[in-house]
Short mmCIF file of C-alpha atoms and ligand atoms in Angstrom, two decimals:
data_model
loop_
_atom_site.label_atom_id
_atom_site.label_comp_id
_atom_site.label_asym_id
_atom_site.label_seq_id
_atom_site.Cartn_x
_atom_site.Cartn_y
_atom_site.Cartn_z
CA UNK A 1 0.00 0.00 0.00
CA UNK A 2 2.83 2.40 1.01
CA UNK A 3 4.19 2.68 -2.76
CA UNK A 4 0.82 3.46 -3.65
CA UNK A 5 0.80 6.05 -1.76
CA UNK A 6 4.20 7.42 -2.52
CA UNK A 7 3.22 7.28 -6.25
CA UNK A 8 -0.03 9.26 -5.27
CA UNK A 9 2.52 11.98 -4.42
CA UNK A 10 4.85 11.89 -7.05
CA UNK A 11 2.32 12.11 -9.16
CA UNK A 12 0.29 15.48 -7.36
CA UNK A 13 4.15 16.86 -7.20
CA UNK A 14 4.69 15.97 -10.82
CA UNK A 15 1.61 17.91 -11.97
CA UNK A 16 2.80 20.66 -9.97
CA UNK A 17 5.71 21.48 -11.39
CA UNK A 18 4.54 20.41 -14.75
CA UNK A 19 1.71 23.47 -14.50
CA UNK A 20 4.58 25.79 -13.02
CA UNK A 21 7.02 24.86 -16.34
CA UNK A 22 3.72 25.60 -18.55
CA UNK A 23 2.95 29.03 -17.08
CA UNK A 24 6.60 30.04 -16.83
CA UNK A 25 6.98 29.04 -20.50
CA UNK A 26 3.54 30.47 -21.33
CA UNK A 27 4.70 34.13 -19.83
CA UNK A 28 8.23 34.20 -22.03
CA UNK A 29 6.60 33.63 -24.93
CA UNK A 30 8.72 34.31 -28.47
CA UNK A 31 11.76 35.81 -27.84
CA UNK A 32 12.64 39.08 -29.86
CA UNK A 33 15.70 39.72 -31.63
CA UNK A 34 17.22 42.86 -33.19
CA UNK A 35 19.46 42.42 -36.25
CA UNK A 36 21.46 45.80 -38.18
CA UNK A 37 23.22 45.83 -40.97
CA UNK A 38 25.25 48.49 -43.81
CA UNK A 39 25.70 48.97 -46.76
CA UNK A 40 22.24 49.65 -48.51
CA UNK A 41 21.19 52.88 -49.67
CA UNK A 42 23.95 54.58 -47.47
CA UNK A 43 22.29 54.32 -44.09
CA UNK A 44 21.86 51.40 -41.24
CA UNK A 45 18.97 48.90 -41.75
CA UNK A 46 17.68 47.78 -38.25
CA UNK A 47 15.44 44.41 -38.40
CA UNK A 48 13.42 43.61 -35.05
CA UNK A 49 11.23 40.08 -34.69
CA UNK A 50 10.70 36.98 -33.55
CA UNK A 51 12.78 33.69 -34.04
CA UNK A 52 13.39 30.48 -32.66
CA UNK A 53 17.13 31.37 -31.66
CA UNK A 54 19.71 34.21 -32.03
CA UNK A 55 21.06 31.77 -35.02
CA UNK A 56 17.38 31.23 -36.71
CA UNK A 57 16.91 35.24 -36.74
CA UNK A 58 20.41 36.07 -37.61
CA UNK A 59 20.26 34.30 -40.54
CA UNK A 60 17.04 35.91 -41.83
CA UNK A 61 18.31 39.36 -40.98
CA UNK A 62 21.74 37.63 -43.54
CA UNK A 63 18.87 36.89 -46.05
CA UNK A 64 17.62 40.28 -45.88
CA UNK A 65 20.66 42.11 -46.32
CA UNK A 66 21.04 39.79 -49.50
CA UNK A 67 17.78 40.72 -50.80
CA UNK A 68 18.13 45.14 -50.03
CA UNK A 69 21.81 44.66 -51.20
CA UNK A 70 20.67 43.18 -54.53
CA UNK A 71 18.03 46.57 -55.21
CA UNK A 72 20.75 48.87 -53.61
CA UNK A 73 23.21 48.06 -56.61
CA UNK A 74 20.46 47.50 -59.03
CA UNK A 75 19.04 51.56 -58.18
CA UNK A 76 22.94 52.95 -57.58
CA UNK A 77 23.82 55.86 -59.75
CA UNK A 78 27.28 55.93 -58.56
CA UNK A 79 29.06 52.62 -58.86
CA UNK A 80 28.98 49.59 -61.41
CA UNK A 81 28.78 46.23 -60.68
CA UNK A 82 30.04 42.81 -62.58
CA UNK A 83 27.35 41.40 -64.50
CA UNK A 84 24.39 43.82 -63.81
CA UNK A 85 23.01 46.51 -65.77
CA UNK A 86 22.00 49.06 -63.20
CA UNK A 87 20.35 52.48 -63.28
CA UNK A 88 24.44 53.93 -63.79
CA UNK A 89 24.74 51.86 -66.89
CA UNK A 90 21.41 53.48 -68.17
CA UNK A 91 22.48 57.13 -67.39
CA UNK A 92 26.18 56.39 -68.86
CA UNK A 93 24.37 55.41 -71.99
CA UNK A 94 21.87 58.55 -72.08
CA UNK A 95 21.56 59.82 -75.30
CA UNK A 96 23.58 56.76 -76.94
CA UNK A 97 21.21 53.68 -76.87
CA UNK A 98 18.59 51.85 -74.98
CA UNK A 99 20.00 49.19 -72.28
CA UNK A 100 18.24 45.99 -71.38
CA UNK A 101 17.23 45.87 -67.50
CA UNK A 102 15.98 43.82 -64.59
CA UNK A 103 12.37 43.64 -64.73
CA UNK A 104 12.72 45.52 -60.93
CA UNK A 105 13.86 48.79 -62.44
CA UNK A 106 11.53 48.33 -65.58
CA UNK A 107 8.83 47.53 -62.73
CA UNK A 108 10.11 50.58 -60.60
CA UNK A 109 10.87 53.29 -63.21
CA UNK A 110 7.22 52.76 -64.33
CA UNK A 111 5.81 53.33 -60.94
CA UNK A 112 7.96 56.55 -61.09
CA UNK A 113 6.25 57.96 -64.19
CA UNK A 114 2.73 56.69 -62.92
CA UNK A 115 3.56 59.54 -59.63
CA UNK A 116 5.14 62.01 -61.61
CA UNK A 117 1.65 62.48 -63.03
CA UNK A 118 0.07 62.20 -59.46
CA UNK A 119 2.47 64.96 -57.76
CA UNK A 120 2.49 66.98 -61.21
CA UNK A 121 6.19 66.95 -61.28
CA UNK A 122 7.32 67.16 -58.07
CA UNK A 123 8.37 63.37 -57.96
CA UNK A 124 10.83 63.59 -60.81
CA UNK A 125 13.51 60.86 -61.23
CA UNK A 126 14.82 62.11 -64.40
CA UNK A 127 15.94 65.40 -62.28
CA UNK A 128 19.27 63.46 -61.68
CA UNK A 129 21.25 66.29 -63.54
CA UNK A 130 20.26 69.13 -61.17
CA UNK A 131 20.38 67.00 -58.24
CA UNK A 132 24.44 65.87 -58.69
CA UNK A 133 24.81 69.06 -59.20
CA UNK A 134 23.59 69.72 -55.33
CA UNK A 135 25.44 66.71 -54.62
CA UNK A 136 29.02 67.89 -55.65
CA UNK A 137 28.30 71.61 -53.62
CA UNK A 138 26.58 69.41 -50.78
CA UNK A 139 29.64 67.35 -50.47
CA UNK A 140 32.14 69.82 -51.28
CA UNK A 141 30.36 71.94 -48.45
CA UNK A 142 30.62 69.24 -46.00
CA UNK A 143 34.89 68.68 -46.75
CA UNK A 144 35.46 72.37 -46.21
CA UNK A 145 32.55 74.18 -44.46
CA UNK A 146 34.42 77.78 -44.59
CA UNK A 147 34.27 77.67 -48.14
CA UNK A 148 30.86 75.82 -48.82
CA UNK A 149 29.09 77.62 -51.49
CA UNK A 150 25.40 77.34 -53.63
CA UNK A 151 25.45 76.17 -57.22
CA UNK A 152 25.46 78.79 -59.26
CA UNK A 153 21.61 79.97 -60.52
CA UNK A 154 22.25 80.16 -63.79
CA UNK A 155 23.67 76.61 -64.03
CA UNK A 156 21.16 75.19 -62.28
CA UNK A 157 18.91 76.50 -65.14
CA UNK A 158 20.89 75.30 -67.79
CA UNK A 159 20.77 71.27 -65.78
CA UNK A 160 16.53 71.81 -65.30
CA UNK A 161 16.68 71.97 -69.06
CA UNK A 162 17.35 68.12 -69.77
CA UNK A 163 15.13 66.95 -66.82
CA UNK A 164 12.54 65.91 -68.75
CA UNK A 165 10.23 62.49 -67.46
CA UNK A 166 9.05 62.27 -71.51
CA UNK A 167 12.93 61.34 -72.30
CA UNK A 168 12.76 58.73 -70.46
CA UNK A 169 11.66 56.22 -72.80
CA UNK A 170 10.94 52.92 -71.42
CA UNK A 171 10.02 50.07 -73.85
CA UNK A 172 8.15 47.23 -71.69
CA UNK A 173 8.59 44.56 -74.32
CA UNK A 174 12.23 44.34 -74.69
CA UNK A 175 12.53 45.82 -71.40
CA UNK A 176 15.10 48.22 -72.07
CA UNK A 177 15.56 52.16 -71.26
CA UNK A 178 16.45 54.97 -73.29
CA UNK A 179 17.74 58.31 -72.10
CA UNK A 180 16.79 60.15 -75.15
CA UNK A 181 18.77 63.30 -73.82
CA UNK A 182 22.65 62.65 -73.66
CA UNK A 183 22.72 65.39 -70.71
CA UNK A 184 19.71 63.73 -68.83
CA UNK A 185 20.38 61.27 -65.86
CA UNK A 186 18.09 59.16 -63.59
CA UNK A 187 18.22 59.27 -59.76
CA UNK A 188 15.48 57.58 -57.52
CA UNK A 189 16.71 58.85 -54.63
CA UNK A 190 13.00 59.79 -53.74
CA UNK A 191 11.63 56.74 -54.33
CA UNK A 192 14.12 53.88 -55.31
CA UNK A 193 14.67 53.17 -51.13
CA UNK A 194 10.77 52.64 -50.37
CA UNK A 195 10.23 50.66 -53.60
CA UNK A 196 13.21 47.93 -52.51
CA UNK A 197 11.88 48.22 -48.70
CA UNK A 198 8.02 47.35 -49.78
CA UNK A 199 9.72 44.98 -52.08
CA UNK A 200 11.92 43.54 -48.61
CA UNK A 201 8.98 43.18 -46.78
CA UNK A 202 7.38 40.81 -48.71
CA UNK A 203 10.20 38.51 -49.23
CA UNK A 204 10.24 38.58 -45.03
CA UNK A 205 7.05 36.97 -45.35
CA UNK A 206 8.19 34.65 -47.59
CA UNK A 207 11.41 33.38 -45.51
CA UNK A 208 9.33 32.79 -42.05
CA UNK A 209 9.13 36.79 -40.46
CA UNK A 210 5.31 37.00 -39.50
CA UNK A 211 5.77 39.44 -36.79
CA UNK A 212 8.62 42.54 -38.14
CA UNK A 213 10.01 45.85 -38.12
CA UNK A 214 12.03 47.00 -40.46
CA UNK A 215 13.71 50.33 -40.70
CA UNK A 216 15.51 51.07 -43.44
CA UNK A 217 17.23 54.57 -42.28
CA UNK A 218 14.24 55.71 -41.06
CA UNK A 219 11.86 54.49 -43.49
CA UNK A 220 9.65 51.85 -41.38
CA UNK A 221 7.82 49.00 -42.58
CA UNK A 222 5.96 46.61 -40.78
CA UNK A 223 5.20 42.84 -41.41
CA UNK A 224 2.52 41.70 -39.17
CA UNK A 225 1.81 43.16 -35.24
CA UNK A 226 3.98 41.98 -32.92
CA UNK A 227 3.84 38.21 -31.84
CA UNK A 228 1.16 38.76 -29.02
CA UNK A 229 -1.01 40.28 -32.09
CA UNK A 230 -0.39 44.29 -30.66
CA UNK A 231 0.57 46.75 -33.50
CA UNK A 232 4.15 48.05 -33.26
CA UNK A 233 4.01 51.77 -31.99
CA UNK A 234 6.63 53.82 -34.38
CA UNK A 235 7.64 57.32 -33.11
CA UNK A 236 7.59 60.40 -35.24
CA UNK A 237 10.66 62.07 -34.58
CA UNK A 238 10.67 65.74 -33.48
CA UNK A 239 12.62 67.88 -36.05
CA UNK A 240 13.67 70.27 -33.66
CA UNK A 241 14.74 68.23 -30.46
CA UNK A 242 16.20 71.66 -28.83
CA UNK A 243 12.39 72.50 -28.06
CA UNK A 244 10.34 69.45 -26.91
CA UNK A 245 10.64 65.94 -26.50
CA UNK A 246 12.18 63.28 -28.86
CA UNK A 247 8.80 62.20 -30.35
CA UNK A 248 6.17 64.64 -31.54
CA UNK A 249 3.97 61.36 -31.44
CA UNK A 250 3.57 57.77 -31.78
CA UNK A 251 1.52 55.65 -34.62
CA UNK A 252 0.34 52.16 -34.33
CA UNK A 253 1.90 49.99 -37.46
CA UNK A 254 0.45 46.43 -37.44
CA UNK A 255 0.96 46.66 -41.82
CA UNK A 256 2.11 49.41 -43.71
CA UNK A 257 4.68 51.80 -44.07
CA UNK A 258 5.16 55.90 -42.25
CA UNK A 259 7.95 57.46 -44.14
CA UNK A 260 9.47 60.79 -43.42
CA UNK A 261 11.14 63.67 -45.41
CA UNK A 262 12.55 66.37 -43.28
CA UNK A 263 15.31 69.00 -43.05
CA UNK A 264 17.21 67.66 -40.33
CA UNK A 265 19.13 64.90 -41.23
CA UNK A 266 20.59 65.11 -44.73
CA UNK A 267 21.75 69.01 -45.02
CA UNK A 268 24.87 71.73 -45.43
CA UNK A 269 25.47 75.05 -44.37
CA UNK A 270 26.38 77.71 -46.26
CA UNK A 271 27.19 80.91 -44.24
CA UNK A 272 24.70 80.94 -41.11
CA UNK A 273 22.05 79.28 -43.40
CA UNK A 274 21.37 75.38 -43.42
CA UNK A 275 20.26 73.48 -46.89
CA UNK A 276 18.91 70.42 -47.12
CA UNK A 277 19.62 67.21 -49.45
CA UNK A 278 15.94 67.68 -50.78
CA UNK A 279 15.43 69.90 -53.77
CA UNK A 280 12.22 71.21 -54.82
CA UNK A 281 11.89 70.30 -58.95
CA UNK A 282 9.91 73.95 -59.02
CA UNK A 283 12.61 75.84 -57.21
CA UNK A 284 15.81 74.22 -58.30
CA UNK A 285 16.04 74.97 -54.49
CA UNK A 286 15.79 73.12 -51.21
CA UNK A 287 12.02 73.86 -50.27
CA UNK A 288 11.10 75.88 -47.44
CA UNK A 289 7.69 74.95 -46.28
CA UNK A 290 7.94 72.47 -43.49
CA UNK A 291 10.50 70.91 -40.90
CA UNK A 292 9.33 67.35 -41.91
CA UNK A 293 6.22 65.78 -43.55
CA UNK A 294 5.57 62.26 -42.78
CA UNK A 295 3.20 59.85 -44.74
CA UNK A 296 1.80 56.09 -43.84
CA UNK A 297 0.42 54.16 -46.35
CA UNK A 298 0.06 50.21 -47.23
CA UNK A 299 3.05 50.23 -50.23
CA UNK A 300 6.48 51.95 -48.76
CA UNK A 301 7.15 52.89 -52.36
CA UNK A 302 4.07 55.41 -52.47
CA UNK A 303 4.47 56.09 -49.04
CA UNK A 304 8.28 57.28 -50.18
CA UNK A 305 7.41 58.93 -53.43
CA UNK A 306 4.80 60.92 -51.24
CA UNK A 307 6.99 62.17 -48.69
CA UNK A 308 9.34 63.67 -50.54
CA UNK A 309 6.87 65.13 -53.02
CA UNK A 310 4.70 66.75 -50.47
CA UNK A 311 7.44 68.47 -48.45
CA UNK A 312 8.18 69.76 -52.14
CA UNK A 313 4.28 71.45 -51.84
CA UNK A 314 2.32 74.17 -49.42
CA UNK A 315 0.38 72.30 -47.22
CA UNK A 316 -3.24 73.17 -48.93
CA UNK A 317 -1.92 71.43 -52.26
CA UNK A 318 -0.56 68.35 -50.73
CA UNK A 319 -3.24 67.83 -48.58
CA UNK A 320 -5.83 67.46 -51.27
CA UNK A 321 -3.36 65.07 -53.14
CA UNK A 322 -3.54 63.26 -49.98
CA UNK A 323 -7.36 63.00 -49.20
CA UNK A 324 -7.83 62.13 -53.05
CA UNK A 325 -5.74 58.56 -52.53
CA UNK A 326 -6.90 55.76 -51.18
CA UNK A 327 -4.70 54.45 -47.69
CA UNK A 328 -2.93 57.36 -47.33
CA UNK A 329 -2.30 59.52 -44.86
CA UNK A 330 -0.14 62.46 -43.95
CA UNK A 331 1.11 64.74 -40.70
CA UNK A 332 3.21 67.99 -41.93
CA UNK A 333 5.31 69.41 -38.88
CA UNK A 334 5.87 73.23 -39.43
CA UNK A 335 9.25 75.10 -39.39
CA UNK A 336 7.65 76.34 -35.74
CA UNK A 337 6.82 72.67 -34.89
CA UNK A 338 2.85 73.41 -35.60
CA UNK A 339 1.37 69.82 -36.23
CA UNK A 340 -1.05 69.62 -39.01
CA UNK A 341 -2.45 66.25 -40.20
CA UNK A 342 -4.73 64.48 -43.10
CA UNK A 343 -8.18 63.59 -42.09
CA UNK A 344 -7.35 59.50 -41.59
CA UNK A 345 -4.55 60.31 -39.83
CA UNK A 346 -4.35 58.00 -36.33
CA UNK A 347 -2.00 59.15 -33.92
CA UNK A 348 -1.53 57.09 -30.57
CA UNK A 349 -3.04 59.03 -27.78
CA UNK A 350 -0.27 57.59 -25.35
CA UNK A 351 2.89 58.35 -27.55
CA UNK B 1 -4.98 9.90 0.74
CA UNK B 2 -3.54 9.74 4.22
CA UNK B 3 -2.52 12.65 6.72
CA UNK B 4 0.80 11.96 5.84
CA UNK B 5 0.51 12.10 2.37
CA UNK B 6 -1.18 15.31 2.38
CA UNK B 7 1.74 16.72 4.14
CA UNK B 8 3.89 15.53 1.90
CA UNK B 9 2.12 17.03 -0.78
CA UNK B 10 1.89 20.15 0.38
CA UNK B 11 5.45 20.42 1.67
CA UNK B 12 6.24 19.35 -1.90
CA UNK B 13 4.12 22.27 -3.76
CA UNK B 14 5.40 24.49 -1.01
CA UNK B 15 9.15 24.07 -2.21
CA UNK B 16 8.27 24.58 -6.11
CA UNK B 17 6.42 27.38 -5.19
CA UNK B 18 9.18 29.05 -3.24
CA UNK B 19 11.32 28.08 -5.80
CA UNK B 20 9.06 29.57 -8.87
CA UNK B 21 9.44 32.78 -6.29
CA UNK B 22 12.94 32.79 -5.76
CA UNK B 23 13.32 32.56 -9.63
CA UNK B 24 11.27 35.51 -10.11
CA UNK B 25 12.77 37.46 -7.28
CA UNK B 26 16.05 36.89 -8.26
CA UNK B 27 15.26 37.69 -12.21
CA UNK B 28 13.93 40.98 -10.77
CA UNK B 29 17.03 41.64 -8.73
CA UNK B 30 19.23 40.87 -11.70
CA UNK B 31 17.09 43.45 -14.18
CA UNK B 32 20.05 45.16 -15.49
CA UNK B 33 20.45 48.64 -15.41
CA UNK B 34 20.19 51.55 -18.19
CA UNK B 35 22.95 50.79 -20.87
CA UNK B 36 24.98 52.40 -23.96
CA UNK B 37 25.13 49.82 -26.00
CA UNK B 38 28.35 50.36 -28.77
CA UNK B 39 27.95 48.04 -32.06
CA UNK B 40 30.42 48.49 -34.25
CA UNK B 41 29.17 46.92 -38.10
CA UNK B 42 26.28 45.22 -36.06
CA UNK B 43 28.49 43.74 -34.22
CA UNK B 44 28.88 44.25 -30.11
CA UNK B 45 32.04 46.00 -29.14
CA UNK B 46 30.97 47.37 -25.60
CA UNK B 47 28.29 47.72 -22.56
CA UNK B 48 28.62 51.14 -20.74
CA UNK B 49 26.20 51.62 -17.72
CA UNK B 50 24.78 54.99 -17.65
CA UNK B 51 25.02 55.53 -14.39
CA UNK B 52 28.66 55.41 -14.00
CA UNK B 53 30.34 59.26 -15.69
CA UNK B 54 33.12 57.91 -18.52
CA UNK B 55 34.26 58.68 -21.36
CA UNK B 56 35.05 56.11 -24.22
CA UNK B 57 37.13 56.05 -27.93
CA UNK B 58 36.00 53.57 -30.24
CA UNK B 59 39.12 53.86 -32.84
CA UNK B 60 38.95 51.47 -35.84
CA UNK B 61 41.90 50.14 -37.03
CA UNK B 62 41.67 52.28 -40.31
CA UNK B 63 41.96 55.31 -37.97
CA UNK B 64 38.61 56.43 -38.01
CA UNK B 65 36.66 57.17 -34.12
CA UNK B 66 34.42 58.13 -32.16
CA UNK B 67 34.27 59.32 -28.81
CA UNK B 68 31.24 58.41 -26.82
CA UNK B 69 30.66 60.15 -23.21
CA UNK B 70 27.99 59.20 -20.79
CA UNK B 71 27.10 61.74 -18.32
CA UNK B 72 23.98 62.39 -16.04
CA UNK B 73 22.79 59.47 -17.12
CA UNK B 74 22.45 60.29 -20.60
CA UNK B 75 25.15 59.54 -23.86
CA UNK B 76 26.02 60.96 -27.14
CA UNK B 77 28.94 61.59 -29.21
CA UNK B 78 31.22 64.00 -28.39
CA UNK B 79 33.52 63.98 -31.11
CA UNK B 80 34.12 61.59 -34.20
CA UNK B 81 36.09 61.22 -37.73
CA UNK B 82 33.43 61.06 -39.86
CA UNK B 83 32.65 63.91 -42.76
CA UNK B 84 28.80 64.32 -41.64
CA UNK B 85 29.10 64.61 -37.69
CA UNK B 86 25.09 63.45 -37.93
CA UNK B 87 26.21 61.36 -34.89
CA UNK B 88 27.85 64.54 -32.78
CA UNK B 89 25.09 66.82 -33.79
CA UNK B 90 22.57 64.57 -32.73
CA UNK B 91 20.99 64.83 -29.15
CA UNK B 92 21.62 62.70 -25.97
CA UNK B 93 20.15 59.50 -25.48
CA UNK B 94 18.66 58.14 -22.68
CA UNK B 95 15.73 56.29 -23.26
CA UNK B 96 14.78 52.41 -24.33
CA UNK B 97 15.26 52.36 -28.18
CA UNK B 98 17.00 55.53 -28.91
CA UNK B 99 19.83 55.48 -30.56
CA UNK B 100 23.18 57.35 -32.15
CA UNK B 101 24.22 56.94 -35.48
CA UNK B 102 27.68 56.89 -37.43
CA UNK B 103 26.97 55.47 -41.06
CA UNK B 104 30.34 56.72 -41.93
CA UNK B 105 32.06 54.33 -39.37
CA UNK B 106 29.32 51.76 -38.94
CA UNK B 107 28.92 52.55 -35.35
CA UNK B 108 25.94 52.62 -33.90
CA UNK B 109 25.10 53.30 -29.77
CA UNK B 110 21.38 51.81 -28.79
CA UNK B 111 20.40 52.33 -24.91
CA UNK B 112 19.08 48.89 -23.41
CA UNK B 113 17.16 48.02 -20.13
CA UNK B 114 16.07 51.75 -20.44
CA UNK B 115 13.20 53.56 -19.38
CA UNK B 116 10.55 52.35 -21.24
CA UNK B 117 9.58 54.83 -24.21
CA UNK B 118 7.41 51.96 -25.42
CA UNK B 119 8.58 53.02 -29.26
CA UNK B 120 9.94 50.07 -31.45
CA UNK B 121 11.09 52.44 -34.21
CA UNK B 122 11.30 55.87 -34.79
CA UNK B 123 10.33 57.02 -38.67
CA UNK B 124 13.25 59.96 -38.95
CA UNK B 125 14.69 61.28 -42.30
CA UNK B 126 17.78 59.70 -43.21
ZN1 ZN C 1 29.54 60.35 -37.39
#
């Protein structure tokens, strides 16, 4: 009778610490990982989810950096690479002949045209000329601040002359490009980085990430809530830090994309006066209407293209392009921090 | 079951629950404090508490560095190599999340075990 009993026991004790192994595990639940990595469209990709181990989750983030790395060099205007025809091999052939390309930048440089009609020409990725132009002041500026100077007006003129989007012919079939003015040159600064990001986030899906953030420099997509099913809250960064907190607020991001364009970040000085790496296709000139305009929308590509075309526009403009799409939504933070936002816009009370 | 038994039983649910509440007592005593955390490429090169006042070079072997100082609790970059300075001009950090940036040297500082902000990503312009 005795080691009946003493089973009894062991099997009551058993139970016990069987339900106290359950809840523990129950209350860890997935465990989240961050992964970062260089290299892609010259800023710092951060990746945050869920895996099985720091091995499993590493070698997403690996798989990842793959995939961005492979759009980086397909949309780079500065370098070549062995064996692929990027958007460098296009503009080094402008005026010369059309060059066969990955469906991606066929895909891409279509999408481009499609918003250049929607912003009316303040997305323009055929505005490369006038933009390296910027580029070489911007990073002469930056070597030797004493002497940083502003391109000269009148040759910023003579560049806005072969920025035409009509030159850009693109022939679907044969899936080639022609720059039919030798002076022209592509740069999708504005809206190569959301395209390859939306582009990311679906091939996350497809290699096991349910439940991510990613942040490409700034530009955040996410892939699924987080694991317990709770949208990730993403901060929108206060342009002028010196006055106010870090976060002018917070949005909930279960799907999606919020991508900003702002003054802060990317800029120069020139004398007492600061401009920044955005230039207004109106102007020839870095625009002066607002400190940073954010926009959230289901494609990071649209959401990119938008951004940077509406802090190219006065607020009464862009916020009719804005309330005429579907999914979209927009907050404009003034020069004096004064929020303004679309009508959809959903901004987490708690920040 | 017998008096015994009972006893038994109970003495034995009594020890896994004081051990289930040692565990948790000691996991809260062992909650680490506020950190810098210094990644150099992604990869960690250094935990700084920011409680303690230091100051800290990161030097590459290529010759390029930054200098990270904690102070009052809060870090940033005091000086560095890079063309941009993004990373000098930016503000202190302090809270769960935030973060400094080099992209020139691949160096990035991320606070851990902070106060919680309760952001998973800020949406800046890059
Ligand atoms: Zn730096």
């Amino acid at each position: 009778m005795k080691r009946i009993r003493y089973a009894k026991v062991l099997a009551a004790a058993a139970l016990v610490l069987a339900g106290l192994a359950f809840i523990l595990c129950k209350s860890r639940g997935p465990v989240r990982y961050e992964g970062q990595f260089y290299d892609c469209f010259d800023t710092v990709t951060t990746v945050t989810g869920y895996a099985e181990s720091q091995e499993d989750f590493s070698r997403k983030v690996g798989l990842l950096k793959e995939k961005l790395t492979w759009y980086h060099r397909l949309f780079d205007i500065y370098h070549s690479y062995d064996g692929i025809h990027n958007l460098k091999t296009v503009n080094d052939a402008a005026g010369k002949e059309a060059v066969e390309v990955d469906a991606q930048i066929m895909d891409l440089l279509l999408f481009a045209k499609e918003m250049y009609g929607k912003t009316e020409g303040k997305l323009n990725v055929a505005y490369g000329s006038v933009l390296s132009l910027w580029h070489q002041y911007r990073e002469e500026g930056q070597k030797d601040p004493a002497h940083a100077k502003l391109p000269p007006k009148a040759e910023l003129e003579a560049r806005a002359a072969h920025t035409r989007i009509e030159d850009v012919v693109l022939n679907e079939k044969a899936s080639t490009v022609y720059l039919a003015d030798a002076q022209m040159s592509l740069d999708v600064g504005s809206v190569g980085k959301g395209y390859a990001v939306q582009k990311l986030a679906e091939y996350a899906r497809e290699i096991g990430l349910e439940h991510a953030l990613v942040s490409v420099g700034g530009n955040v997509c996410a892939i699924g809530g987080k694991a317990d099913g709770t949208p990730w809250k993403v901060g929108v960064e206060n342009p002028r830090p010196d006055s106010g907190g870090t976060y002018i607020t917070a949005v909930d991001l279960a799907s999606g994309s919020i991508v900003t364009s702002g003054d802060y970040q990317r800029y120069y000085e020139v004398g007492d006066a600061r401009y920044c790496h955005i230039i207004d296709p109106g102007t020839h000139m870095p625009p002066d209407y607002f400190a940073s305009v954010s926009v959230q929308a289901e494609d990071s590509g649209i959401a990119d293209a938008l951004s940077t075309s509406l802090f190219n526009m006065g607020f009464e403009e862009g916020l009719s392009l804005v309330e005429g799409m579907e999914h979209v939504e927009a907050m404009w933070i003034g020069k004096e921090g004064e929020t303004r936002y679309s009508s959809g816009f959903k901004v987490n009370e708690e920040k | 079951m017998k008096k015994n038994d009972v006893i038994l039983a109970a003495a034995l649910i009594g020890i896994a629950l004081a051990a289930f509440g040692g565990a948790a007592l000691y996991s809260q005593l062992t909650t680490k404090e506020p950190e810098a955390v210094v990644r150099l490429d992604g990869e960690e090169k250094g935990r700084y508490p920011l409680s303690e006042d230091t100051t800290v070079e990161i030097r590459q072997e290529d010759g390029s560095y930054n200098i990270l100082r904690v102070e009052s609790g809060k870090a940033r970059i005091l000086k560095a190599s890079c063309p941009d300075k993004v990373c000098v001009s930016h503000r202190p950090i302090s809270r769960q999340g935030e973060s400094l940036i080099c992209l020139p040297n691949r160096l990035a500082v991320e606070i851990e075990n902070g106060a919680e902000s309760g952001i998973d990503a800020s949406v800046l312009s890059r």
